[in-house]
Amino acid sequence: MEENNKYGKVLEQYNTQLNDEQVKAEVAKLLAEKMPENQTKEVKKFLFGSIELTTLKTTDSDESVMKFTQRVNDFDNDYPHLPHVATICVYPCFASVVKDTLQVEGVQIACVSGSFPSSQALLEVKCAETALAIKDGATEIDMVMSVGKYLSGDYETVCDEIYELKAICGEHDLKVILETGLLPSYSDVKKASILSMYAGADYIKTSTGKENPAATYEAAYVMCQAIKEYYEKTGNIVGFKPAGGINTVDDAVAYYTIVKEVLGEQWLTNKLLRLGTSRLTNLLLSELEGSEIKYF
């Protein structure tokens, strides 16, 4: 109880009483006014370089992941005028395959860990999986916040798990997935964002892509507000990653616009803004090159 009181006092420092309808109205206004100016080739080129190229299929195999990674190598040669993707994201059992295949400098290897996508496992299992992923070559870890614990009001366990996994990650970045589609309100999105950052998240991420709804503009807006307030209070810079349901180029430009308007130019780097999607890669490439291309 004492620990939960501690986290309650942390949350009291922030505005977490949000009106869902007001959030929707603010986002609609922001996108209507600001999104058109970001429909440029330069923005879309930047967005391509912020993609986390992801394969999280039941049918993934060493061979398929090797081919998937080789496309990133080939792309670097075939499209030297375009940026490479930011990251390749896979299950932990394929970290060594990506590490052994990847030849492009600067592409990170992310692994989903901690019993993705449900986060329903013993902490010891989550820690072991994360440590093994890093040993095998992961440079970033994506974990899912314990949503059930959060909804039960057990903020202590939620934060302890993030803290433990960040300790294992050490210098490697930890992204905490809030699974915003399962949170009852935008006030909860704000609270979950703050708790995750307080516990050590290097990035906060909307969704696994396994639940519906996945990423939404409203959740992104609230998360970016939380990142901004956290930065103003602590000086700590936390990255942002929308993921799941990014189906069009316009979706990507909308997320760019939200980050630009809420967080500012400082966050417009492929270090602090990531897009969790694979579908978008060919769509952006086709738009940048002026013809339909199915490269990835």
PDB file of C-alpha atoms in Angstrom, residues 1-287:
ATOM      1  CA  MET A   1       0.000   0.000   0.000  1.00  0.00           C
ATOM      2  CA  GLU A   2       2.841   2.337   0.899  1.00  0.00           C
ATOM      3  CA  GLU A   3       4.457   1.757  -2.501  1.00  0.00           C
ATOM      4  CA  ASN A   4       1.223   2.495  -4.337  1.00  0.00           C
ATOM      5  CA  ASN A   5       0.921   5.705  -2.321  1.00  0.00           C
ATOM      6  CA  LYS A   6       4.390   6.576  -3.604  1.00  0.00           C
ATOM      7  CA  TYR A   7       3.245   6.159  -7.194  1.00  0.00           C
ATOM      8  CA  GLY A   8       0.053   8.069  -6.442  1.00  0.00           C
ATOM      9  CA  LYS A   9       2.201  10.999  -5.326  1.00  0.00           C
ATOM     10  CA  VAL A  10       4.177  10.784  -8.572  1.00  0.00           C
ATOM     11  CA  LEU A  11       0.967  10.926 -10.599  1.00  0.00           C
ATOM     12  CA  GLU A  12      -0.298  13.897  -8.563  1.00  0.00           C
ATOM     13  CA  GLN A  13       2.476  16.015 -10.076  1.00  0.00           C
ATOM     14  CA  TYR A  14       0.863  15.696 -13.528  1.00  0.00           C
ATOM     15  CA  ASN A  15      -2.468  16.578 -15.084  1.00  0.00           C
ATOM     16  CA  THR A  16      -4.025  13.139 -15.478  1.00  0.00           C
ATOM     17  CA  GLN A  17      -7.689  14.174 -15.379  1.00  0.00           C
ATOM     18  CA  LEU A  18      -8.424  14.328 -19.095  1.00  0.00           C
ATOM     19  CA  ASN A  19     -11.726  14.670 -20.909  1.00  0.00           C
ATOM     20  CA  ASP A  20     -11.868  12.134 -23.745  1.00  0.00           C
ATOM     21  CA  GLU A  21     -14.122  14.260 -25.972  1.00  0.00           C
ATOM     22  CA  GLN A  22     -11.890  17.284 -25.484  1.00  0.00           C
ATOM     23  CA  VAL A  23      -8.826  15.230 -26.452  1.00  0.00           C
ATOM     24  CA  LYS A  24     -10.569  14.094 -29.646  1.00  0.00           C
ATOM     25  CA  ALA A  25     -11.504  17.676 -30.519  1.00  0.00           C
ATOM     26  CA  GLU A  26      -7.965  18.970 -29.886  1.00  0.00           C
ATOM     27  CA  VAL A  27      -6.435  16.245 -32.078  1.00  0.00           C
ATOM     28  CA  ALA A  28      -8.904  16.839 -34.911  1.00  0.00           C
ATOM     29  CA  LYS A  29      -8.149  20.581 -34.830  1.00  0.00           C
ATOM     30  CA  LEU A  30      -4.372  20.059 -34.708  1.00  0.00           C
ATOM     31  CA  LEU A  31      -4.348  17.666 -37.672  1.00  0.00           C
ATOM     32  CA  ALA A  32      -6.707  19.802 -39.761  1.00  0.00           C
ATOM     33  CA  GLU A  33      -4.556  22.894 -39.259  1.00  0.00           C
ATOM     34  CA  LYS A  34      -1.014  21.495 -39.230  1.00  0.00           C
ATOM     35  CA  MET A  35      -0.916  18.211 -41.168  1.00  0.00           C
ATOM     36  CA  PRO A  36      -1.107  19.694 -44.727  1.00  0.00           C
ATOM     37  CA  GLU A  37       2.252  21.472 -44.339  1.00  0.00           C
ATOM     38  CA  ASN A  38       3.949  18.148 -43.559  1.00  0.00           C
ATOM     39  CA  GLN A  39       2.853  16.404 -46.761  1.00  0.00           C
ATOM     40  CA  THR A  40       6.306  16.809 -48.291  1.00  0.00           C
ATOM     41  CA  LYS A  41       8.864  14.486 -49.816  1.00  0.00           C
ATOM     42  CA  GLU A  42      11.412  15.401 -47.144  1.00  0.00           C
ATOM     43  CA  VAL A  43       9.039  14.462 -44.327  1.00  0.00           C
ATOM     44  CA  LYS A  44       8.166  11.169 -46.015  1.00  0.00           C
ATOM     45  CA  LYS A  45      11.851  10.394 -46.540  1.00  0.00           C
ATOM     46  CA  PHE A  46      12.452  11.051 -42.851  1.00  0.00           C
ATOM     47  CA  LEU A  47       9.527   8.803 -41.917  1.00  0.00           C
ATOM     48  CA  PHE A  48      10.958   5.974 -44.003  1.00  0.00           C
ATOM     49  CA  GLY A  49      14.147   6.212 -41.955  1.00  0.00           C
ATOM     50  CA  SER A  50      12.137   5.966 -38.721  1.00  0.00           C
ATOM     51  CA  ILE A  51      10.428   2.669 -39.564  1.00  0.00           C
ATOM     52  CA  GLU A  52      10.917  -0.374 -37.366  1.00  0.00           C
ATOM     53  CA  LEU A  53      10.612  -3.118 -39.971  1.00  0.00           C
ATOM     54  CA  THR A  54       8.792  -5.824 -38.073  1.00  0.00           C
ATOM     55  CA  THR A  55       8.040  -9.523 -38.470  1.00  0.00           C
ATOM     56  CA  LEU A  56       6.194 -11.142 -35.570  1.00  0.00           C
ATOM     57  CA  LYS A  57       4.435 -14.053 -37.225  1.00  0.00           C
ATOM     58  CA  THR A  58       3.725 -17.538 -35.956  1.00  0.00           C
ATOM     59  CA  THR A  59       5.195 -18.750 -39.243  1.00  0.00           C
ATOM     60  CA  ASP A  60       8.553 -16.934 -38.858  1.00  0.00           C
ATOM     61  CA  SER A  61      11.585 -19.214 -39.244  1.00  0.00           C
ATOM     62  CA  ASP A  62      15.354 -18.811 -39.343  1.00  0.00           C
ATOM     63  CA  GLU A  63      15.163 -18.853 -43.140  1.00  0.00           C
ATOM     64  CA  SER A  64      12.338 -16.306 -43.434  1.00  0.00           C
ATOM     65  CA  VAL A  65      13.967 -13.921 -40.958  1.00  0.00           C
ATOM     66  CA  MET A  66      17.282 -14.253 -42.798  1.00  0.00           C
ATOM     67  CA  LYS A  67      15.578 -13.303 -46.082  1.00  0.00           C
ATOM     68  CA  PHE A  68      13.734 -10.469 -44.319  1.00  0.00           C
ATOM     69  CA  THR A  69      17.037  -9.078 -43.029  1.00  0.00           C
ATOM     70  CA  GLN A  70      18.776  -9.557 -46.368  1.00  0.00           C
ATOM     71  CA  ARG A  71      16.205  -7.243 -47.980  1.00  0.00           C
ATOM     72  CA  VAL A  72      17.466  -4.477 -45.694  1.00  0.00           C
ATOM     73  CA  ASN A  73      21.022  -5.198 -46.868  1.00  0.00           C
ATOM     74  CA  ASP A  74      19.929  -5.172 -50.509  1.00  0.00           C
ATOM     75  CA  PHE A  75      17.912  -1.976 -50.063  1.00  0.00           C
ATOM     76  CA  ASP A  76      20.998  -0.118 -48.924  1.00  0.00           C
ATOM     77  CA  ASN A  77      22.618  -0.944 -52.277  1.00  0.00           C
ATOM     78  CA  ASP A  78      19.518  -0.600 -54.479  1.00  0.00           C
ATOM     79  CA  TYR A  79      18.324   2.746 -53.063  1.00  0.00           C
ATOM     80  CA  PRO A  80      21.446   4.579 -51.891  1.00  0.00           C
ATOM     81  CA  HIS A  81      19.604   7.933 -52.141  1.00  0.00           C
ATOM     82  CA  LEU A  82      17.109   6.895 -49.443  1.00  0.00           C
ATOM     83  CA  PRO A  83      17.669   6.310 -45.708  1.00  0.00           C
ATOM     84  CA  HIS A  84      17.673   2.756 -44.389  1.00  0.00           C
ATOM     85  CA  VAL A  85      15.026   1.685 -41.889  1.00  0.00           C
ATOM     86  CA  ALA A  86      15.791   2.418 -38.255  1.00  0.00           C
ATOM     87  CA  THR A  87      15.313  -1.057 -36.852  1.00  0.00           C
ATOM     88  CA  ILE A  88      14.520  -4.687 -37.556  1.00  0.00           C
ATOM     89  CA  CYS A  89      12.121  -6.030 -34.920  1.00  0.00           C
ATOM     90  CA  VAL A  90      11.747  -9.798 -34.299  1.00  0.00           C
ATOM     91  CA  TYR A  91      11.072 -12.367 -31.607  1.00  0.00           C
ATOM     92  CA  PRO A  92      14.069 -13.068 -29.276  1.00  0.00           C
ATOM     93  CA  CYS A  93      14.718 -16.488 -30.814  1.00  0.00           C
ATOM     94  CA  PHE A  94      15.714 -14.726 -34.055  1.00  0.00           C
ATOM     95  CA  ALA A  95      18.066 -12.091 -32.599  1.00  0.00           C
ATOM     96  CA  SER A  96      21.172 -14.070 -33.558  1.00  0.00           C
ATOM     97  CA  VAL A  97      19.843 -14.646 -37.099  1.00  0.00           C
ATOM     98  CA  VAL A  98      19.401 -10.908 -37.633  1.00  0.00           C
ATOM     99  CA  LYS A  99      22.766 -10.144 -36.040  1.00  0.00           C
ATOM    100  CA  ASP A 100      24.558 -12.659 -38.272  1.00  0.00           C
ATOM    101  CA  THR A 101      22.783 -11.498 -41.452  1.00  0.00           C
ATOM    102  CA  LEU A 102      22.573  -7.718 -41.045  1.00  0.00           C
ATOM    103  CA  GLN A 103      25.315  -5.761 -42.804  1.00  0.00           C
ATOM    104  CA  VAL A 104      23.936  -2.206 -42.727  1.00  0.00           C
ATOM    105  CA  GLU A 105      25.568   0.154 -40.262  1.00  0.00           C
ATOM    106  CA  GLY A 106      23.141   1.959 -37.964  1.00  0.00           C
ATOM    107  CA  VAL A 107      20.180  -0.420 -38.184  1.00  0.00           C
ATOM    108  CA  GLN A 108      19.183  -1.501 -34.681  1.00  0.00           C
ATOM    109  CA  ILE A 109      18.032  -5.005 -33.703  1.00  0.00           C
ATOM    110  CA  ALA A 110      14.900  -4.872 -31.554  1.00  0.00           C
ATOM    111  CA  CYS A 111      13.335  -7.863 -29.846  1.00  0.00           C
ATOM    112  CA  VAL A 112       9.896  -8.068 -28.278  1.00  0.00           C
ATOM    113  CA  SER A 113      10.383  -9.625 -24.882  1.00  0.00           C
ATOM    114  CA  GLY A 114       8.754 -10.285 -21.530  1.00  0.00           C
ATOM    115  CA  SER A 115       6.098 -12.691 -22.825  1.00  0.00           C
ATOM    116  CA  PHE A 116       4.939 -10.554 -25.741  1.00  0.00           C
ATOM    117  CA  PRO A 117       2.145  -9.698 -26.474  1.00  0.00           C
ATOM    118  CA  SER A 118       0.233 -10.541 -23.261  1.00  0.00           C
ATOM    119  CA  SER A 119       2.976  -9.892 -20.675  1.00  0.00           C
ATOM    120  CA  GLN A 120       1.405 -12.745 -18.706  1.00  0.00           C
ATOM    121  CA  ALA A 121       4.419 -14.573 -17.302  1.00  0.00           C
ATOM    122  CA  LEU A 122       6.479 -14.782 -14.140  1.00  0.00           C
ATOM    123  CA  LEU A 123       8.954 -11.934 -13.782  1.00  0.00           C
ATOM    124  CA  GLU A 124      11.819 -14.458 -13.723  1.00  0.00           C
ATOM    125  CA  VAL A 125      10.756 -15.683 -17.178  1.00  0.00           C
ATOM    126  CA  LYS A 126      10.540 -12.128 -18.515  1.00  0.00           C
ATOM    127  CA  CYS A 127      14.008 -11.337 -17.156  1.00  0.00           C
ATOM    128  CA  ALA A 128      15.532 -14.508 -18.600  1.00  0.00           C
ATOM    129  CA  GLU A 129      14.009 -13.918 -22.042  1.00  0.00           C
ATOM    130  CA  THR A 130      15.269 -10.326 -22.083  1.00  0.00           C
ATOM    131  CA  ALA A 131      18.795 -11.258 -20.977  1.00  0.00           C
ATOM    132  CA  LEU A 132      18.985 -13.978 -23.638  1.00  0.00           C
ATOM    133  CA  ALA A 133      17.755 -11.608 -26.351  1.00  0.00           C
ATOM    134  CA  ILE A 134      20.493  -9.115 -25.512  1.00  0.00           C
ATOM    135  CA  LYS A 135      23.112 -11.863 -25.328  1.00  0.00           C
ATOM    136  CA  ASP A 136      22.098 -12.991 -28.823  1.00  0.00           C
ATOM    137  CA  GLY A 137      22.407  -9.530 -30.356  1.00  0.00           C
ATOM    138  CA  ALA A 138      19.351  -7.407 -29.529  1.00  0.00           C
ATOM    139  CA  THR A 139      20.264  -3.740 -29.187  1.00  0.00           C
ATOM    140  CA  GLU A 140      16.743  -2.701 -28.122  1.00  0.00           C
ATOM    141  CA  ILE A 141      13.971  -4.420 -26.162  1.00  0.00           C
ATOM    142  CA  ASP A 142      10.212  -3.892 -26.536  1.00  0.00           C
ATOM    143  CA  MET A 143       8.198  -5.064 -23.506  1.00  0.00           C
ATOM    144  CA  VAL A 144       4.476  -4.874 -22.754  1.00  0.00           C
ATOM    145  CA  MET A 145       3.376  -3.163 -19.563  1.00  0.00           C
ATOM    146  CA  SER A 146       1.425  -5.523 -17.305  1.00  0.00           C
ATOM    147  CA  VAL A 147      -1.977  -4.178 -18.317  1.00  0.00           C
ATOM    148  CA  GLY A 148      -3.910  -6.463 -15.962  1.00  0.00           C
ATOM    149  CA  LYS A 149      -1.840  -5.256 -13.003  1.00  0.00           C
ATOM    150  CA  TYR A 150      -2.339  -1.637 -14.066  1.00  0.00           C
ATOM    151  CA  LEU A 151      -6.118  -2.070 -14.343  1.00  0.00           C
ATOM    152  CA  SER A 152      -6.119  -3.656 -10.865  1.00  0.00           C
ATOM    153  CA  GLY A 153      -4.366  -0.571  -9.482  1.00  0.00           C
ATOM    154  CA  ASP A 154      -1.161  -2.484  -8.735  1.00  0.00           C
ATOM    155  CA  TYR A 155       1.200   0.267  -9.857  1.00  0.00           C
ATOM    156  CA  GLU A 156       4.014  -1.180  -7.744  1.00  0.00           C
ATOM    157  CA  THR A 157       4.221  -4.398  -9.788  1.00  0.00           C
ATOM    158  CA  VAL A 158       3.828  -2.494 -13.074  1.00  0.00           C
ATOM    159  CA  CYS A 159       6.783  -0.256 -12.238  1.00  0.00           C
ATOM    160  CA  ASP A 160       8.912  -2.964 -10.614  1.00  0.00           C
ATOM    161  CA  GLU A 161       8.750  -5.089 -13.769  1.00  0.00           C
ATOM    162  CA  ILE A 162       9.791  -2.181 -15.986  1.00  0.00           C
ATOM    163  CA  TYR A 163      12.597  -1.316 -13.569  1.00  0.00           C
ATOM    164  CA  GLU A 164      13.874  -4.914 -13.522  1.00  0.00           C
ATOM    165  CA  LEU A 165      13.873  -5.264 -17.301  1.00  0.00           C
ATOM    166  CA  LYS A 166      15.571  -1.889 -17.739  1.00  0.00           C
ATOM    167  CA  ALA A 167      18.273  -2.998 -15.300  1.00  0.00           C
ATOM    168  CA  ILE A 168      18.900  -6.033 -17.524  1.00  0.00           C
ATOM    169  CA  CYS A 169      18.933  -3.851 -20.651  1.00  0.00           C
ATOM    170  CA  GLY A 170      21.543  -1.536 -19.162  1.00  0.00           C
ATOM    171  CA  GLU A 171      22.770   0.757 -21.952  1.00  0.00           C
ATOM    172  CA  HIS A 172      20.337  -0.826 -24.420  1.00  0.00           C
ATOM    173  CA  ASP A 173      17.054   1.015 -24.921  1.00  0.00           C
ATOM    174  CA  LEU A 174      13.840  -0.323 -23.405  1.00  0.00           C
ATOM    175  CA  LYS A 175      10.508   0.468 -25.076  1.00  0.00           C
ATOM    176  CA  VAL A 176       7.414  -0.002 -22.939  1.00  0.00           C
ATOM    177  CA  ILE A 177       4.214  -0.855 -24.811  1.00  0.00           C
ATOM    178  CA  LEU A 178       1.109   0.498 -23.067  1.00  0.00           C
ATOM    179  CA  GLU A 179      -1.438  -1.378 -25.220  1.00  0.00           C
ATOM    180  CA  THR A 180      -3.523   1.801 -25.240  1.00  0.00           C
ATOM    181  CA  GLY A 181      -6.513   0.119 -26.902  1.00  0.00           C
ATOM    182  CA  LEU A 182      -7.100  -1.823 -23.686  1.00  0.00           C
ATOM    183  CA  LEU A 183      -6.937   1.225 -21.400  1.00  0.00           C
ATOM    184  CA  PRO A 184     -10.371   2.613 -20.466  1.00  0.00           C
ATOM    185  CA  SER A 185      -9.685   6.339 -20.949  1.00  0.00           C
ATOM    186  CA  TYR A 186      -7.099   8.883 -22.057  1.00  0.00           C
ATOM    187  CA  SER A 187      -6.533   9.651 -18.379  1.00  0.00           C
ATOM    188  CA  ASP A 188      -5.314   6.053 -18.088  1.00  0.00           C
ATOM    189  CA  VAL A 189      -3.081   6.489 -21.144  1.00  0.00           C
ATOM    190  CA  LYS A 190      -1.523   9.512 -19.428  1.00  0.00           C
ATOM    191  CA  LYS A 191      -1.053   7.685 -16.120  1.00  0.00           C
ATOM    192  CA  ALA A 192       0.432   4.586 -17.766  1.00  0.00           C
ATOM    193  CA  SER A 193       2.824   6.802 -19.751  1.00  0.00           C
ATOM    194  CA  ILE A 194       4.061   8.581 -16.626  1.00  0.00           C
ATOM    195  CA  LEU A 195       4.470   5.381 -14.609  1.00  0.00           C
ATOM    196  CA  SER A 196       6.417   3.737 -17.450  1.00  0.00           C
ATOM    197  CA  MET A 197       8.779   6.683 -17.812  1.00  0.00           C
ATOM    198  CA  TYR A 198       9.214   6.977 -14.055  1.00  0.00           C
ATOM    199  CA  ALA A 199      10.188   3.283 -13.929  1.00  0.00           C
ATOM    200  CA  GLY A 200      12.878   3.696 -16.603  1.00  0.00           C
ATOM    201  CA  ALA A 201      11.366   3.457 -20.094  1.00  0.00           C
ATOM    202  CA  ASP A 202      13.574   4.916 -22.827  1.00  0.00           C
ATOM    203  CA  TYR A 203      10.564   4.962 -25.180  1.00  0.00           C
ATOM    204  CA  ILE A 204       6.850   4.596 -24.683  1.00  0.00           C
ATOM    205  CA  LYS A 205       4.961   2.755 -27.411  1.00  0.00           C
ATOM    206  CA  THR A 206       1.245   2.622 -28.153  1.00  0.00           C
ATOM    207  CA  SER A 207       0.478  -0.972 -29.016  1.00  0.00           C
ATOM    208  CA  THR A 208       1.546  -4.491 -29.864  1.00  0.00           C
ATOM    209  CA  GLY A 209      -0.571  -4.507 -33.027  1.00  0.00           C
ATOM    210  CA  LYS A 210      -2.205  -7.666 -31.685  1.00  0.00           C
ATOM    211  CA  GLU A 211      -5.173  -5.867 -30.078  1.00  0.00           C
ATOM    212  CA  ASN A 212      -7.854  -3.661 -31.610  1.00  0.00           C
ATOM    213  CA  PRO A 213      -7.758  -0.697 -31.591  1.00  0.00           C
ATOM    214  CA  ALA A 214      -4.000  -0.398 -31.891  1.00  0.00           C
ATOM    215  CA  ALA A 215      -2.331   3.009 -32.337  1.00  0.00           C
ATOM    216  CA  THR A 216      -4.678   6.001 -32.477  1.00  0.00           C
ATOM    217  CA  TYR A 217      -3.962   9.682 -33.010  1.00  0.00           C
ATOM    218  CA  GLU A 218      -5.581  10.519 -29.669  1.00  0.00           C
ATOM    219  CA  ALA A 219      -3.453   8.060 -27.700  1.00  0.00           C
ATOM    220  CA  ALA A 220      -0.351   9.392 -29.462  1.00  0.00           C
ATOM    221  CA  TYR A 221      -1.309  12.967 -28.581  1.00  0.00           C
ATOM    222  CA  VAL A 222      -1.768  12.139 -24.892  1.00  0.00           C
ATOM    223  CA  MET A 223       1.466  10.118 -24.755  1.00  0.00           C
ATOM    224  CA  CYS A 224       3.411  12.967 -26.348  1.00  0.00           C
ATOM    225  CA  GLN A 225       1.924  15.394 -23.821  1.00  0.00           C
ATOM    226  CA  ALA A 226       3.085  13.051 -21.059  1.00  0.00           C
ATOM    227  CA  ILE A 227       6.599  12.878 -22.552  1.00  0.00           C
ATOM    228  CA  LYS A 228       6.718  16.681 -22.714  1.00  0.00           C
ATOM    229  CA  GLU A 229       5.577  17.151 -19.115  1.00  0.00           C
ATOM    230  CA  TYR A 230       7.971  14.460 -17.896  1.00  0.00           C
ATOM    231  CA  TYR A 231      10.836  16.142 -19.719  1.00  0.00           C
ATOM    232  CA  GLU A 232       9.948  19.546 -18.239  1.00  0.00           C
ATOM    233  CA  LYS A 233       9.924  18.091 -14.711  1.00  0.00           C
ATOM    234  CA  THR A 234      12.927  15.758 -14.922  1.00  0.00           C
ATOM    235  CA  GLY A 235      15.059  16.770 -17.912  1.00  0.00           C
ATOM    236  CA  ASN A 236      14.846  13.153 -19.163  1.00  0.00           C
ATOM    237  CA  ILE A 237      14.220  12.713 -22.884  1.00  0.00           C
ATOM    238  CA  VAL A 238      11.959   9.758 -23.724  1.00  0.00           C
ATOM    239  CA  GLY A 239      11.250   8.559 -27.259  1.00  0.00           C
ATOM    240  CA  PHE A 240       7.855   7.790 -28.787  1.00  0.00           C
ATOM    241  CA  LYS A 241       6.732   4.882 -30.958  1.00  0.00           C
ATOM    242  CA  PRO A 242       3.279   4.479 -32.466  1.00  0.00           C
ATOM    243  CA  ALA A 243       2.721   0.902 -33.629  1.00  0.00           C
ATOM    244  CA  GLY A 244      -0.116  -1.181 -34.986  1.00  0.00           C
ATOM    245  CA  GLY A 245      -2.675   0.071 -37.471  1.00  0.00           C
ATOM    246  CA  ILE A 246      -0.320   2.414 -39.340  1.00  0.00           C
ATOM    247  CA  ASN A 247      -1.818   1.516 -42.698  1.00  0.00           C
ATOM    248  CA  THR A 248      -1.310   4.583 -44.903  1.00  0.00           C
ATOM    249  CA  VAL A 249       1.226   7.296 -45.617  1.00  0.00           C
ATOM    250  CA  ASP A 250      -1.286   9.785 -44.202  1.00  0.00           C
ATOM    251  CA  ASP A 251      -1.270   7.864 -40.899  1.00  0.00           C
ATOM    252  CA  ALA A 252       2.499   8.279 -40.681  1.00  0.00           C
ATOM    253  CA  VAL A 253       2.327  11.993 -41.533  1.00  0.00           C
ATOM    254  CA  ALA A 254      -0.349  12.452 -38.877  1.00  0.00           C
ATOM    255  CA  TYR A 255       1.881  10.926 -36.188  1.00  0.00           C
ATOM    256  CA  TYR A 256       4.784  13.077 -37.388  1.00  0.00           C
ATOM    257  CA  THR A 257       2.539  16.140 -37.094  1.00  0.00           C
ATOM    258  CA  ILE A 258       1.491  15.283 -33.531  1.00  0.00           C
ATOM    259  CA  VAL A 259       5.105  14.775 -32.434  1.00  0.00           C
ATOM    260  CA  LYS A 260       6.219  17.996 -34.146  1.00  0.00           C
ATOM    261  CA  GLU A 261       3.449  20.115 -32.615  1.00  0.00           C
ATOM    262  CA  VAL A 262       3.465  18.651 -29.097  1.00  0.00           C
ATOM    263  CA  LEU A 263       7.142  17.800 -28.572  1.00  0.00           C
ATOM    264  CA  GLY A 264       8.898  20.007 -31.114  1.00  0.00           C
ATOM    265  CA  GLU A 265      11.748  19.640 -33.580  1.00  0.00           C
ATOM    266  CA  GLN A 266      14.059  18.016 -31.009  1.00  0.00           C
ATOM    267  CA  TRP A 267      12.016  14.813 -31.247  1.00  0.00           C
ATOM    268  CA  LEU A 268      12.069  14.674 -35.048  1.00  0.00           C
ATOM    269  CA  THR A 269      14.954  12.224 -35.320  1.00  0.00           C
ATOM    270  CA  ASN A 270      14.901   8.496 -36.012  1.00  0.00           C
ATOM    271  CA  LYS A 271      16.333   8.056 -32.526  1.00  0.00           C
ATOM    272  CA  LEU A 272      13.328   9.587 -30.743  1.00  0.00           C
ATOM    273  CA  LEU A 273      10.492   8.891 -33.180  1.00  0.00           C
ATOM    274  CA  ARG A 274       9.957   5.339 -34.409  1.00  0.00           C
ATOM    275  CA  LEU A 275       7.107   3.822 -36.410  1.00  0.00           C
ATOM    276  CA  GLY A 276       6.252   0.190 -35.718  1.00  0.00           C
ATOM    277  CA  THR A 277       5.029  -1.091 -39.069  1.00  0.00           C
ATOM    278  CA  SER A 278       6.044  -3.130 -42.071  1.00  0.00           C
ATOM    279  CA  ARG A 279       3.080  -2.337 -44.322  1.00  0.00           C
ATOM    280  CA  LEU A 280       4.122   1.311 -44.491  1.00  0.00           C
ATOM    281  CA  THR A 281       7.562   0.544 -45.917  1.00  0.00           C
ATOM    282  CA  ASN A 282       6.400  -0.298 -49.452  1.00  0.00           C
ATOM    283  CA  LEU A 283       3.748   2.452 -49.383  1.00  0.00           C
ATOM    284  CA  LEU A 284       6.293   5.145 -48.532  1.00  0.00           C
ATOM    285  CA  LEU A 285       8.818   3.734 -50.990  1.00  0.00           C
ATOM    286  CA  SER A 286       6.213   3.761 -53.780  1.00  0.00           C
ATOM    287  CA  GLU A 287       5.263   7.357 -53.013  1.00  0.00           C
TER     288      GLU A 287
END
